[in-house]
Amino acid sequence: MVDVQYAVTNPATGEVLQTYPTAEPAEIEAAIDAASRAARTWPQESTVAERAALVRRVAELHTERREMLAGIIQREMGKPLEDALGEVDFSAAIYTYYADNSERFLADQPLELLEGEGSALIRRSPIGVLFGIMPWNFPYYQVARFAGPNLAAGNTILLKHAPQCPESAEAMQLIFTEARLPSGAYVNIRATNEQAADIIADPRVAAISLTGSERAGAAVAEVAGRNLKKCVLELGGSDPFIVLSTDDLDATVDAAVAGRLDNTGQSCNAAKRFIVAADLYDDFVAKFTAKILAAGEGIAPLSSERAAIGLEQQVNSAVEAGAHLAIEGQRDGAFFPPAVLTNVTEDNPAFRQELFGPVATVYRVEGEGEALALANDTPFGLGSYVFTTDPEQAARVADRIQAGMVFVNGVLAEGAELPFGGVKRSGFGREMGPLGIEEFLNKKLIRTVK
């Protein structure tokens, strides 16, 4: 069995604050059984409105406990307190969004018949037990965008959180329990990777949602495919930030810095590759580098020393391959100073890697066509950013970028109502917005002739 230790380790100090036992086989079986029993009864015994009311209570409890919840993830993965509070608030907004809109999203959809008498409609209904595998970088938000729509729909949830997030996972379990969801509707399990594979294969589990690395996504998709299970995967990203023109370079630079350093650079859809038109490049690099380096004072640690070491190795490899590095200071445990890489050529390993931390790469291009070619020359396709003063150019570039999301002249503009997801090796499926509730439903045709 794969050894997985669920523990709260303060990344700033490396101190293990608390350990949690991994689930025994009997606990896993009890969890699947409870979720399966609830999936057979809860949808029939409740209305969408009643389930939406429970989801609304989950939102309210997040708001009521926001300071406590924020403090937990600050301990677990080093998130700055202001960011942690913002994550709790965004999570509450997602639950509220589905509480407000689930009846409309799940309403019967009449179909116009081309011939014949009678009627036809699409009826949306839950498919059963869902298994969610969540990462450490946004412990509440990742769960909210999975659990909110699916609980309103009447699916039940088994939730395996990251091994370094056991305290926040327990805090969420308590919230779902106190919101008076029925037993088995939401069950937190501290499973090993081997146990997770067995859960995916279990015939009582209908589908899987994972947010994580490419490697984890491939492993989950392999087991899910072998067992004919649908899965939604939100994986890595190396999002381009294209600057073609601006009437306020300082504001554009500020947006670029904010887009790169959100969550200390540990966000799948953070801006990571900055692609700048030649006439703006020199001034952009000078201003951007100065602000990135200045952000090192008081920067939060990465999620773990292991994560910082991995990033350090990627940066060193990039420099060895000819990249120029602007950095002040060096790694100290889990702390990694913000840095900027330039002169990253196509044969450099950093050219197609995801740098998960406060390190940006900047590229010079001669125009729109070269910018698009470079933006799309990546195995990833999660988010992207386009800055231009030309609305027609913005629409044209947005249409041609190979990504699941495009943000024009703005960063950090996600919302509960906006679908989230990617293409290529960034995964498949969507969460949040009206599309997020559609992923794990039986869209049943009912055709009545007389």
PDB file of C-alpha atoms in Angstrom, residues 115-224:
ATOM      1  CA  GLU A 115     -42.692  15.446 -36.853  1.00  0.00           C
ATOM      2  CA  GLY A 116     -45.265  13.328 -35.084  1.00  0.00           C
ATOM      3  CA  GLU A 117     -47.640  14.002 -32.236  1.00  0.00           C
ATOM      4  CA  GLY A 118     -47.080  14.297 -28.520  1.00  0.00           C
ATOM      5  CA  SER A 119     -44.155  15.856 -26.687  1.00  0.00           C
ATOM      6  CA  ALA A 120     -40.525  15.399 -25.735  1.00  0.00           C
ATOM      7  CA  LEU A 121     -38.305  16.775 -23.022  1.00  0.00           C
ATOM      8  CA  ILE A 122     -34.908  16.394 -21.400  1.00  0.00           C
ATOM      9  CA  ARG A 123     -35.035  15.651 -17.663  1.00  0.00           C
ATOM     10  CA  ARG A 124     -31.856  16.164 -15.661  1.00  0.00           C
ATOM     11  CA  SER A 125     -31.244  13.830 -12.733  1.00  0.00           C
ATOM     12  CA  PRO A 126     -28.281  12.771 -10.581  1.00  0.00           C
ATOM     13  CA  ILE A 127     -26.154   9.761 -11.499  1.00  0.00           C
ATOM     14  CA  GLY A 128     -25.119   8.621  -8.012  1.00  0.00           C
ATOM     15  CA  VAL A 129     -21.898   8.563  -6.024  1.00  0.00           C
ATOM     16  CA  LEU A 130     -19.119  10.914  -7.155  1.00  0.00           C
ATOM     17  CA  PHE A 131     -15.515  10.616  -6.005  1.00  0.00           C
ATOM     18  CA  GLY A 132     -13.631  13.905  -5.740  1.00  0.00           C
ATOM     19  CA  ILE A 133      -9.832  14.068  -5.469  1.00  0.00           C
ATOM     20  CA  MET A 134      -8.735  17.570  -4.533  1.00  0.00           C
ATOM     21  CA  PRO A 135      -5.391  19.444  -4.361  1.00  0.00           C
ATOM     22  CA  TRP A 136      -3.788  21.562  -1.665  1.00  0.00           C
ATOM     23  CA  ASN A 137      -3.526  24.969  -3.332  1.00  0.00           C
ATOM     24  CA  PHE A 138      -7.163  26.076  -2.857  1.00  0.00           C
ATOM     25  CA  PRO A 139      -8.530  23.711  -0.207  1.00  0.00           C
ATOM     26  CA  TYR A 140     -12.032  25.238   0.097  1.00  0.00           C
ATOM     27  CA  TYR A 141     -12.575  26.656  -3.383  1.00  0.00           C
ATOM     28  CA  GLN A 142     -11.737  23.398  -5.164  1.00  0.00           C
ATOM     29  CA  VAL A 143     -14.292  21.544  -3.064  1.00  0.00           C
ATOM     30  CA  ALA A 144     -16.949  24.245  -3.472  1.00  0.00           C
ATOM     31  CA  ARG A 145     -16.949  24.181  -7.255  1.00  0.00           C
ATOM     32  CA  PHE A 146     -17.296  20.366  -7.186  1.00  0.00           C
ATOM     33  CA  ALA A 147     -19.618  19.875  -4.236  1.00  0.00           C
ATOM     34  CA  GLY A 148     -21.940  22.866  -4.663  1.00  0.00           C
ATOM     35  CA  PRO A 149     -23.577  21.940  -7.982  1.00  0.00           C
ATOM     36  CA  ASN A 150     -23.511  18.200  -7.449  1.00  0.00           C
ATOM     37  CA  LEU A 151     -25.140  18.236  -4.033  1.00  0.00           C
ATOM     38  CA  ALA A 152     -27.866  20.524  -5.369  1.00  0.00           C
ATOM     39  CA  ALA A 153     -28.374  18.032  -8.204  1.00  0.00           C
ATOM     40  CA  GLY A 154     -28.713  15.153  -5.731  1.00  0.00           C
ATOM     41  CA  ASN A 155     -25.429  13.341  -6.330  1.00  0.00           C
ATOM     42  CA  THR A 156     -23.557  12.177  -3.248  1.00  0.00           C
ATOM     43  CA  ILE A 157     -19.864  12.804  -2.679  1.00  0.00           C
ATOM     44  CA  LEU A 158     -16.822  10.965  -1.423  1.00  0.00           C
ATOM     45  CA  LEU A 159     -14.051  13.520  -0.966  1.00  0.00           C
ATOM     46  CA  LYS A 160     -10.344  12.698  -0.775  1.00  0.00           C
ATOM     47  CA  HIS A 161      -8.404  15.846  -0.006  1.00  0.00           C
ATOM     48  CA  ALA A 162      -4.663  16.375  -0.352  1.00  0.00           C
ATOM     49  CA  PRO A 163      -2.617  14.735   2.427  1.00  0.00           C
ATOM     50  CA  GLN A 164      -1.446  18.146   3.644  1.00  0.00           C
ATOM     51  CA  CYS A 165      -5.011  19.453   4.060  1.00  0.00           C
ATOM     52  CA  PRO A 166      -6.599  17.163   6.658  1.00  0.00           C
ATOM     53  CA  GLU A 167      -7.620  19.946   9.036  1.00  0.00           C
ATOM     54  CA  SER A 168      -9.490  21.953   6.407  1.00  0.00           C
ATOM     55  CA  ALA A 169     -11.033  18.716   5.117  1.00  0.00           C
ATOM     56  CA  GLU A 170     -12.388  17.962   8.586  1.00  0.00           C
ATOM     57  CA  ALA A 171     -13.646  21.527   8.980  1.00  0.00           C
ATOM     58  CA  MET A 172     -15.616  21.160   5.746  1.00  0.00           C
ATOM     59  CA  GLN A 173     -17.011  17.791   6.792  1.00  0.00           C
ATOM     60  CA  LEU A 174     -18.287  19.429   9.967  1.00  0.00           C
ATOM     61  CA  ILE A 175     -19.922  22.203   7.932  1.00  0.00           C
ATOM     62  CA  PHE A 176     -21.758  19.735   5.687  1.00  0.00           C
ATOM     63  CA  THR A 177     -22.876  17.775   8.730  1.00  0.00           C
ATOM     64  CA  GLU A 178     -24.083  20.874  10.564  1.00  0.00           C
ATOM     65  CA  ALA A 179     -25.875  22.066   7.434  1.00  0.00           C
ATOM     66  CA  ARG A 180     -27.991  18.936   7.974  1.00  0.00           C
ATOM     67  CA  LEU A 181     -27.160  17.090   4.807  1.00  0.00           C
ATOM     68  CA  PRO A 182     -28.271  13.464   5.141  1.00  0.00           C
ATOM     69  CA  SER A 183     -25.771  10.862   6.266  1.00  0.00           C
ATOM     70  CA  GLY A 184     -23.645   9.777   3.318  1.00  0.00           C
ATOM     71  CA  ALA A 185     -24.332  12.824   1.154  1.00  0.00           C
ATOM     72  CA  TYR A 186     -20.813  14.173   1.768  1.00  0.00           C
ATOM     73  CA  VAL A 187     -18.121  11.948   3.269  1.00  0.00           C
ATOM     74  CA  ASN A 188     -14.481  12.968   3.767  1.00  0.00           C
ATOM     75  CA  ILE A 189     -12.036  10.069   3.490  1.00  0.00           C
ATOM     76  CA  ARG A 190      -8.281  10.035   4.137  1.00  0.00           C
ATOM     77  CA  ALA A 191      -7.419   7.442   1.515  1.00  0.00           C
ATOM     78  CA  THR A 192      -4.084   6.315   0.136  1.00  0.00           C
ATOM     79  CA  ASN A 193      -3.461   6.462  -3.605  1.00  0.00           C
ATOM     80  CA  GLU A 194      -3.958   2.710  -3.819  1.00  0.00           C
ATOM     81  CA  GLN A 195      -7.252   2.962  -1.945  1.00  0.00           C
ATOM     82  CA  ALA A 196      -8.288   5.795  -4.263  1.00  0.00           C
ATOM     83  CA  ALA A 197      -7.755   3.528  -7.278  1.00  0.00           C
ATOM     84  CA  ASP A 198      -9.960   0.896  -5.650  1.00  0.00           C
ATOM     85  CA  ILE A 199     -12.648   3.507  -4.964  1.00  0.00           C
ATOM     86  CA  ILE A 200     -12.641   4.596  -8.613  1.00  0.00           C
ATOM     87  CA  ALA A 201     -13.053   0.968  -9.679  1.00  0.00           C
ATOM     88  CA  ASP A 202     -15.869   0.245  -7.209  1.00  0.00           C
ATOM     89  CA  PRO A 203     -19.127  -0.306  -9.146  1.00  0.00           C
ATOM     90  CA  ARG A 204     -21.040   1.813  -6.622  1.00  0.00           C
ATOM     91  CA  VAL A 205     -19.056   4.903  -7.691  1.00  0.00           C
ATOM     92  CA  ALA A 206     -20.469   6.554 -10.815  1.00  0.00           C
ATOM     93  CA  ALA A 207     -17.868   9.177 -11.763  1.00  0.00           C
ATOM     94  CA  ILE A 208     -14.716  10.989 -10.662  1.00  0.00           C
ATOM     95  CA  SER A 209     -13.525  14.575 -10.518  1.00  0.00           C
ATOM     96  CA  LEU A 210      -9.859  15.384 -10.009  1.00  0.00           C
ATOM     97  CA  THR A 211      -7.961  18.625  -9.787  1.00  0.00           C
ATOM     98  CA  GLY A 212      -4.228  18.070  -9.742  1.00  0.00           C
ATOM     99  CA  SER A 213      -1.137  17.296 -11.772  1.00  0.00           C
ATOM    100  CA  GLU A 214      -0.890  15.765 -15.230  1.00  0.00           C
ATOM    101  CA  ARG A 215       0.522  12.618 -13.655  1.00  0.00           C
ATOM    102  CA  ALA A 216      -2.381  12.296 -11.244  1.00  0.00           C
ATOM    103  CA  GLY A 217      -4.872  13.029 -14.003  1.00  0.00           C
ATOM    104  CA  ALA A 218      -3.413  10.341 -16.262  1.00  0.00           C
ATOM    105  CA  ALA A 219      -3.507   7.796 -13.431  1.00  0.00           C
ATOM    106  CA  VAL A 220      -7.120   8.589 -12.569  1.00  0.00           C
ATOM    107  CA  ALA A 221      -8.236   8.630 -16.211  1.00  0.00           C
ATOM    108  CA  GLU A 222      -6.597   5.241 -16.787  1.00  0.00           C
ATOM    109  CA  VAL A 223      -8.470   3.569 -13.938  1.00  0.00           C
ATOM    110  CA  ALA A 224     -11.706   5.408 -14.769  1.00  0.00           C
TER     111      ALA A 224
END
